[in-house]
Amino acid sequence: YSMLFEGDAGTGKSTAARVIPTRCDMPFVAFNCSTNIEEADMFGTMIPNPEKKIASDPEFIWKDGPATKAIRNGYTLIVEEINFARPGVLGKLNSLLDESRQMDLPNGEVLKAHKNFRIIATCNIAYEGTNRLNKALIDRFEICKKFEDLDQREATAIIKARTGYTDDDKISKVFNIYNAVKKYSTEQNLSLIVSIRCLLNIFKMGKYFKTAKEAMESLMLNQAFLEEPEHLKYFKDTILTAYDTSFKL
């Protein structure tokens, strides 16, 4: 199936996009979109032939891009923040997502998608600088899922699966502070970004810190409040102190 995941930062879109092919034992290629990417960055281009030795050898040869590599070899293509790309760059995806499952390459090749090829795209319509996705492209995705904030049960399952950490009590204590940051961000209209990645990093690397407080400050709070130092001080001095953070992870 082709899938489109939409949701705010930190809701687990990228994590889910990687978990799916991993659980299915399928290789994947991830491509991050931006406003500056060109079609060649995603699909490939002609390059000088490094093997040219005689006059009859071609001057230029085709080099696959990350998307073309996935299409040709039957990998899952993960297109991160697809709505950052300009609509013209994404045009080739239309034919890949319809029944023909093929695309025309600039070198004249008609590339038929491998039977195992899949595509998973993520987007966040709230990001500044993004573009509206073409309705024809959206219509071609077989599954569109809206990602909401992770609840504790979902986050705990991801943490255990990705880090091997199993202490439910400590996971719960850290998750409560994670939620407190998100709540503070909403109340203060700050648009702080705290994601499942922060939680995973805390439980992967927390053992190297003396206390959970030190781990959370270094691996979550300092990043979330990077551009809001006054709010960071207030949060640490007034809100964080209400939680038990003296334990070691």
PDB file of N, CA and C in Angstrom, residues 64-109:
ATOM      1  N   ASP A  64      20.949   6.699 -10.820  1.00  0.00           N
ATOM      2  CA  ASP A  64      19.690   6.701 -10.067  1.00  0.00           C
ATOM      3  C   ASP A  64      19.761   7.621  -8.858  1.00  0.00           C
ATOM      4  N   GLY A  65      18.640   8.286  -8.566  1.00  0.00           N
ATOM      5  CA  GLY A  65      18.486   9.003  -7.313  1.00  0.00           C
ATOM      6  C   GLY A  65      17.907   8.052  -6.271  1.00  0.00           C
ATOM      7  N   PRO A  66      17.724   8.525  -5.042  1.00  0.00           N
ATOM      8  CA  PRO A  66      17.211   7.643  -3.979  1.00  0.00           C
ATOM      9  C   PRO A  66      15.835   7.067  -4.299  1.00  0.00           C
ATOM     10  N   ALA A  67      14.965   7.858  -4.911  1.00  0.00           N
ATOM     11  CA  ALA A  67      13.625   7.354  -5.239  1.00  0.00           C
ATOM     12  C   ALA A  67      13.711   6.278  -6.318  1.00  0.00           C
ATOM     13  N   THR A  68      14.500   6.533  -7.350  1.00  0.00           N
ATOM     14  CA  THR A  68      14.624   5.576  -8.444  1.00  0.00           C
ATOM     15  C   THR A  68      15.261   4.277  -7.965  1.00  0.00           C
ATOM     16  N   LYS A  69      16.210   4.379  -7.058  1.00  0.00           N
ATOM     17  CA  LYS A  69      16.837   3.189  -6.483  1.00  0.00           C
ATOM     18  C   LYS A  69      15.791   2.326  -5.785  1.00  0.00           C
ATOM     19  N   ALA A  70      14.910   2.957  -5.025  1.00  0.00           N
ATOM     20  CA  ALA A  70      13.858   2.218  -4.325  1.00  0.00           C
ATOM     21  C   ALA A  70      12.875   1.590  -5.303  1.00  0.00           C
ATOM     22  N   ILE A  71      12.501   2.348  -6.315  1.00  0.00           N
ATOM     23  CA  ILE A  71      11.539   1.863  -7.315  1.00  0.00           C
ATOM     24  C   ILE A  71      12.100   0.658  -8.063  1.00  0.00           C
ATOM     25  N   ARG A  72      13.362   0.744  -8.427  1.00  0.00           N
ATOM     26  CA  ARG A  72      13.997  -0.305  -9.233  1.00  0.00           C
ATOM     27  C   ARG A  72      14.223  -1.598  -8.432  1.00  0.00           C
ATOM     28  N   ASN A  73      14.564  -1.447  -7.157  1.00  0.00           N
ATOM     29  CA  ASN A  73      14.972  -2.597  -6.353  1.00  0.00           C
ATOM     30  C   ASN A  73      13.898  -3.137  -5.414  1.00  0.00           C
ATOM     31  N   GLY A  74      12.738  -2.500  -5.388  1.00  0.00           N
ATOM     32  CA  GLY A  74      11.665  -3.000  -4.540  1.00  0.00           C
ATOM     33  C   GLY A  74      11.786  -2.611  -3.087  1.00  0.00           C
ATOM     34  N   TYR A  75      12.387  -1.435  -2.826  1.00  0.00           N
ATOM     35  CA  TYR A  75      12.495  -0.944  -1.465  1.00  0.00           C
ATOM     36  C   TYR A  75      11.259  -0.114  -1.126  1.00  0.00           C
ATOM     37  N   THR A  76      11.099   0.192   0.146  1.00  0.00           N
ATOM     38  CA  THR A  76      10.098   1.172   0.564  1.00  0.00           C
ATOM     39  C   THR A  76      10.732   2.558   0.501  1.00  0.00           C
ATOM     40  N   LEU A  77      10.089   3.470  -0.185  1.00  0.00           N
ATOM     41  CA  LEU A  77      10.557   4.850  -0.273  1.00  0.00           C
ATOM     42  C   LEU A  77       9.829   5.682   0.767  1.00  0.00           C
ATOM     43  N   ILE A  78      10.577   6.256   1.703  1.00  0.00           N
ATOM     44  CA  ILE A  78       9.998   7.132   2.717  1.00  0.00           C
ATOM     45  C   ILE A  78      10.308   8.574   2.322  1.00  0.00           C
ATOM     46  N   VAL A  79       9.277   9.329   2.015  1.00  0.00           N
ATOM     47  CA  VAL A  79       9.431  10.728   1.606  1.00  0.00           C
ATOM     48  C   VAL A  79       9.037  11.606   2.787  1.00  0.00           C
ATOM     49  N   GLU A  80      10.036  12.144   3.460  1.00  0.00           N
ATOM     50  CA  GLU A  80       9.795  12.958   4.658  1.00  0.00           C
ATOM     51  C   GLU A  80       9.395  14.377   4.282  1.00  0.00           C
ATOM     52  N   GLU A  81       8.352  14.887   4.964  1.00  0.00           N
ATOM     53  CA  GLU A  81       7.867  16.264   4.759  1.00  0.00           C
ATOM     54  C   GLU A  81       7.654  16.538   3.273  1.00  0.00           C
ATOM     55  N   ILE A  82       6.834  15.723   2.661  1.00  0.00           N
ATOM     56  CA  ILE A  82       6.617  15.779   1.225  1.00  0.00           C
ATOM     57  C   ILE A  82       6.075  17.128   0.772  1.00  0.00           C
ATOM     58  N   ASN A  83       5.357  17.820   1.650  1.00  0.00           N
ATOM     59  CA  ASN A  83       4.772  19.095   1.233  1.00  0.00           C
ATOM     60  C   ASN A  83       5.748  20.264   1.287  1.00  0.00           C
ATOM     61  N   PHE A  84       7.024  19.999   1.615  1.00  0.00           N
ATOM     62  CA  PHE A  84       8.043  21.029   1.439  1.00  0.00           C
ATOM     63  C   PHE A  84       8.498  21.100  -0.015  1.00  0.00           C
ATOM     64  N   ALA A  85       8.384  19.993  -0.740  1.00  0.00           N
ATOM     65  CA  ALA A  85       8.815  19.965  -2.132  1.00  0.00           C
ATOM     66  C   ALA A  85       7.851  20.751  -3.004  1.00  0.00           C
ATOM     67  N   ARG A  86       8.377  21.389  -4.032  1.00  0.00           N
ATOM     68  CA  ARG A  86       7.522  22.107  -4.973  1.00  0.00           C
ATOM     69  C   ARG A  86       6.678  21.100  -5.759  1.00  0.00           C
ATOM     70  N   PRO A  87       5.438  21.442  -6.102  1.00  0.00           N
ATOM     71  CA  PRO A  87       4.549  20.495  -6.798  1.00  0.00           C
ATOM     72  C   PRO A  87       5.166  19.895  -8.052  1.00  0.00           C
ATOM     73  N   GLY A  88       5.926  20.686  -8.804  1.00  0.00           N
ATOM     74  CA  GLY A  88       6.525  20.182 -10.038  1.00  0.00           C
ATOM     75  C   GLY A  88       7.500  19.047  -9.814  1.00  0.00           C
ATOM     76  N   VAL A  89       8.167  19.053  -8.652  1.00  0.00           N
ATOM     77  CA  VAL A  89       9.141  18.004  -8.341  1.00  0.00           C
ATOM     78  C   VAL A  89       8.431  16.675  -8.095  1.00  0.00           C
ATOM     79  N   LEU A  90       7.216  16.736  -7.584  1.00  0.00           N
ATOM     80  CA  LEU A  90       6.491  15.525  -7.189  1.00  0.00           C
ATOM     81  C   LEU A  90       5.655  14.931  -8.313  1.00  0.00           C
ATOM     82  N   GLY A  91       5.657  15.570  -9.464  1.00  0.00           N
ATOM     83  CA  GLY A  91       4.789  15.129 -10.550  1.00  0.00           C
ATOM     84  C   GLY A  91       4.990  13.682 -10.956  1.00  0.00           C
ATOM     85  N   LYS A  92       6.231  13.210 -10.926  1.00  0.00           N
ATOM     86  CA  LYS A  92       6.510  11.843 -11.350  1.00  0.00           C
ATOM     87  C   LYS A  92       5.889  10.795 -10.426  1.00  0.00           C
ATOM     88  N   LEU A  93       5.549  11.199  -9.219  1.00  0.00           N
ATOM     89  CA  LEU A  93       4.953  10.230  -8.296  1.00  0.00           C
ATOM     90  C   LEU A  93       3.554   9.811  -8.730  1.00  0.00           C
ATOM     91  N   ASN A  94       2.863  10.666  -9.485  1.00  0.00           N
ATOM     92  CA  ASN A  94       1.495  10.353  -9.878  1.00  0.00           C
ATOM     93  C   ASN A  94       1.405   9.028 -10.632  1.00  0.00           C
ATOM     94  N   SER A  95       2.272   8.858 -11.642  1.00  0.00           N
ATOM     95  CA  SER A  95       2.206   7.630 -12.440  1.00  0.00           C
ATOM     96  C   SER A  95       2.680   6.419 -11.648  1.00  0.00           C
ATOM     97  N   LEU A  96       3.529   6.650 -10.650  1.00  0.00           N
ATOM     98  CA  LEU A  96       3.988   5.537  -9.816  1.00  0.00           C
ATOM     99  C   LEU A  96       2.890   5.033  -8.887  1.00  0.00           C
ATOM    100  N   LEU A  97       1.992   5.923  -8.532  1.00  0.00           N
ATOM    101  CA  LEU A  97       0.953   5.576  -7.569  1.00  0.00           C
ATOM    102  C   LEU A  97      -0.354   5.158  -8.220  1.00  0.00           C
ATOM    103  N   ASP A  98      -0.427   5.201  -9.553  1.00  0.00           N
ATOM    104  CA  ASP A  98      -1.638   4.696 -10.188  1.00  0.00           C
ATOM    105  C   ASP A  98      -1.397   3.276 -10.692  1.00  0.00           C
ATOM    106  N   GLU A  99      -2.298   2.743 -11.457  1.00  0.00           N
ATOM    107  CA  GLU A  99      -2.228   1.336 -11.838  1.00  0.00           C
ATOM    108  C   GLU A  99      -1.015   0.996 -12.696  1.00  0.00           C
ATOM    109  N   SER A 100      -0.506   1.957 -13.443  1.00  0.00           N
ATOM    110  CA  SER A 100       0.636   1.669 -14.323  1.00  0.00           C
ATOM    111  C   SER A 100       1.916   1.409 -13.538  1.00  0.00           C
ATOM    112  N   ARG A 101       2.062   2.060 -12.377  1.00  0.00           N
ATOM    113  CA  ARG A 101       3.245   1.904 -11.523  1.00  0.00           C
ATOM    114  C   ARG A 101       4.541   2.008 -12.332  1.00  0.00           C
ATOM    115  N   GLN A 102       4.664   3.066 -13.105  1.00  0.00           N
ATOM    116  CA  GLN A 102       5.865   3.269 -13.891  1.00  0.00           C
ATOM    117  C   GLN A 102       6.142   4.748 -14.044  1.00  0.00           C
ATOM    118  N   MET A 103       7.357   5.062 -14.481  1.00  0.00           N
ATOM    119  CA  MET A 103       7.713   6.460 -14.698  1.00  0.00           C
ATOM    120  C   MET A 103       8.696   6.551 -15.852  1.00  0.00           C
ATOM    121  N   ASP A 104       8.657   7.692 -16.552  1.00  0.00           N
ATOM    122  CA  ASP A 104       9.589   7.960 -17.644  1.00  0.00           C
ATOM    123  C   ASP A 104      10.799   8.700 -17.106  1.00  0.00           C
ATOM    124  N   LEU A 105      11.988   8.151 -17.371  1.00  0.00           N
ATOM    125  CA  LEU A 105      13.217   8.795 -16.944  1.00  0.00           C
ATOM    126  C   LEU A 105      13.772   9.664 -18.077  1.00  0.00           C
ATOM    127  N   PRO A 106      14.535  10.711 -17.733  1.00  0.00           N
ATOM    128  CA  PRO A 106      15.094  11.602 -18.762  1.00  0.00           C
ATOM    129  C   PRO A 106      16.016  10.902 -19.761  1.00  0.00           C
ATOM    130  N   ASN A 107      16.532   9.731 -19.399  1.00  0.00           N
ATOM    131  CA  ASN A 107      17.410   9.009 -20.324  1.00  0.00           C
ATOM    132  C   ASN A 107      16.631   8.154 -21.314  1.00  0.00           C
ATOM    133  N   GLY A 108      15.294   8.256 -21.291  1.00  0.00           N
ATOM    134  CA  GLY A 108      14.465   7.512 -22.220  1.00  0.00           C
ATOM    135  C   GLY A 108      13.939   6.197 -21.676  1.00  0.00           C
ATOM    136  N   GLU A 109      14.418   5.776 -20.520  1.00  0.00           N
ATOM    137  CA  GLU A 109      13.975   4.515 -19.933  1.00  0.00           C
ATOM    138  C   GLU A 109      12.576   4.674 -19.337  1.00  0.00           C
TER     139      GLU A 109
END
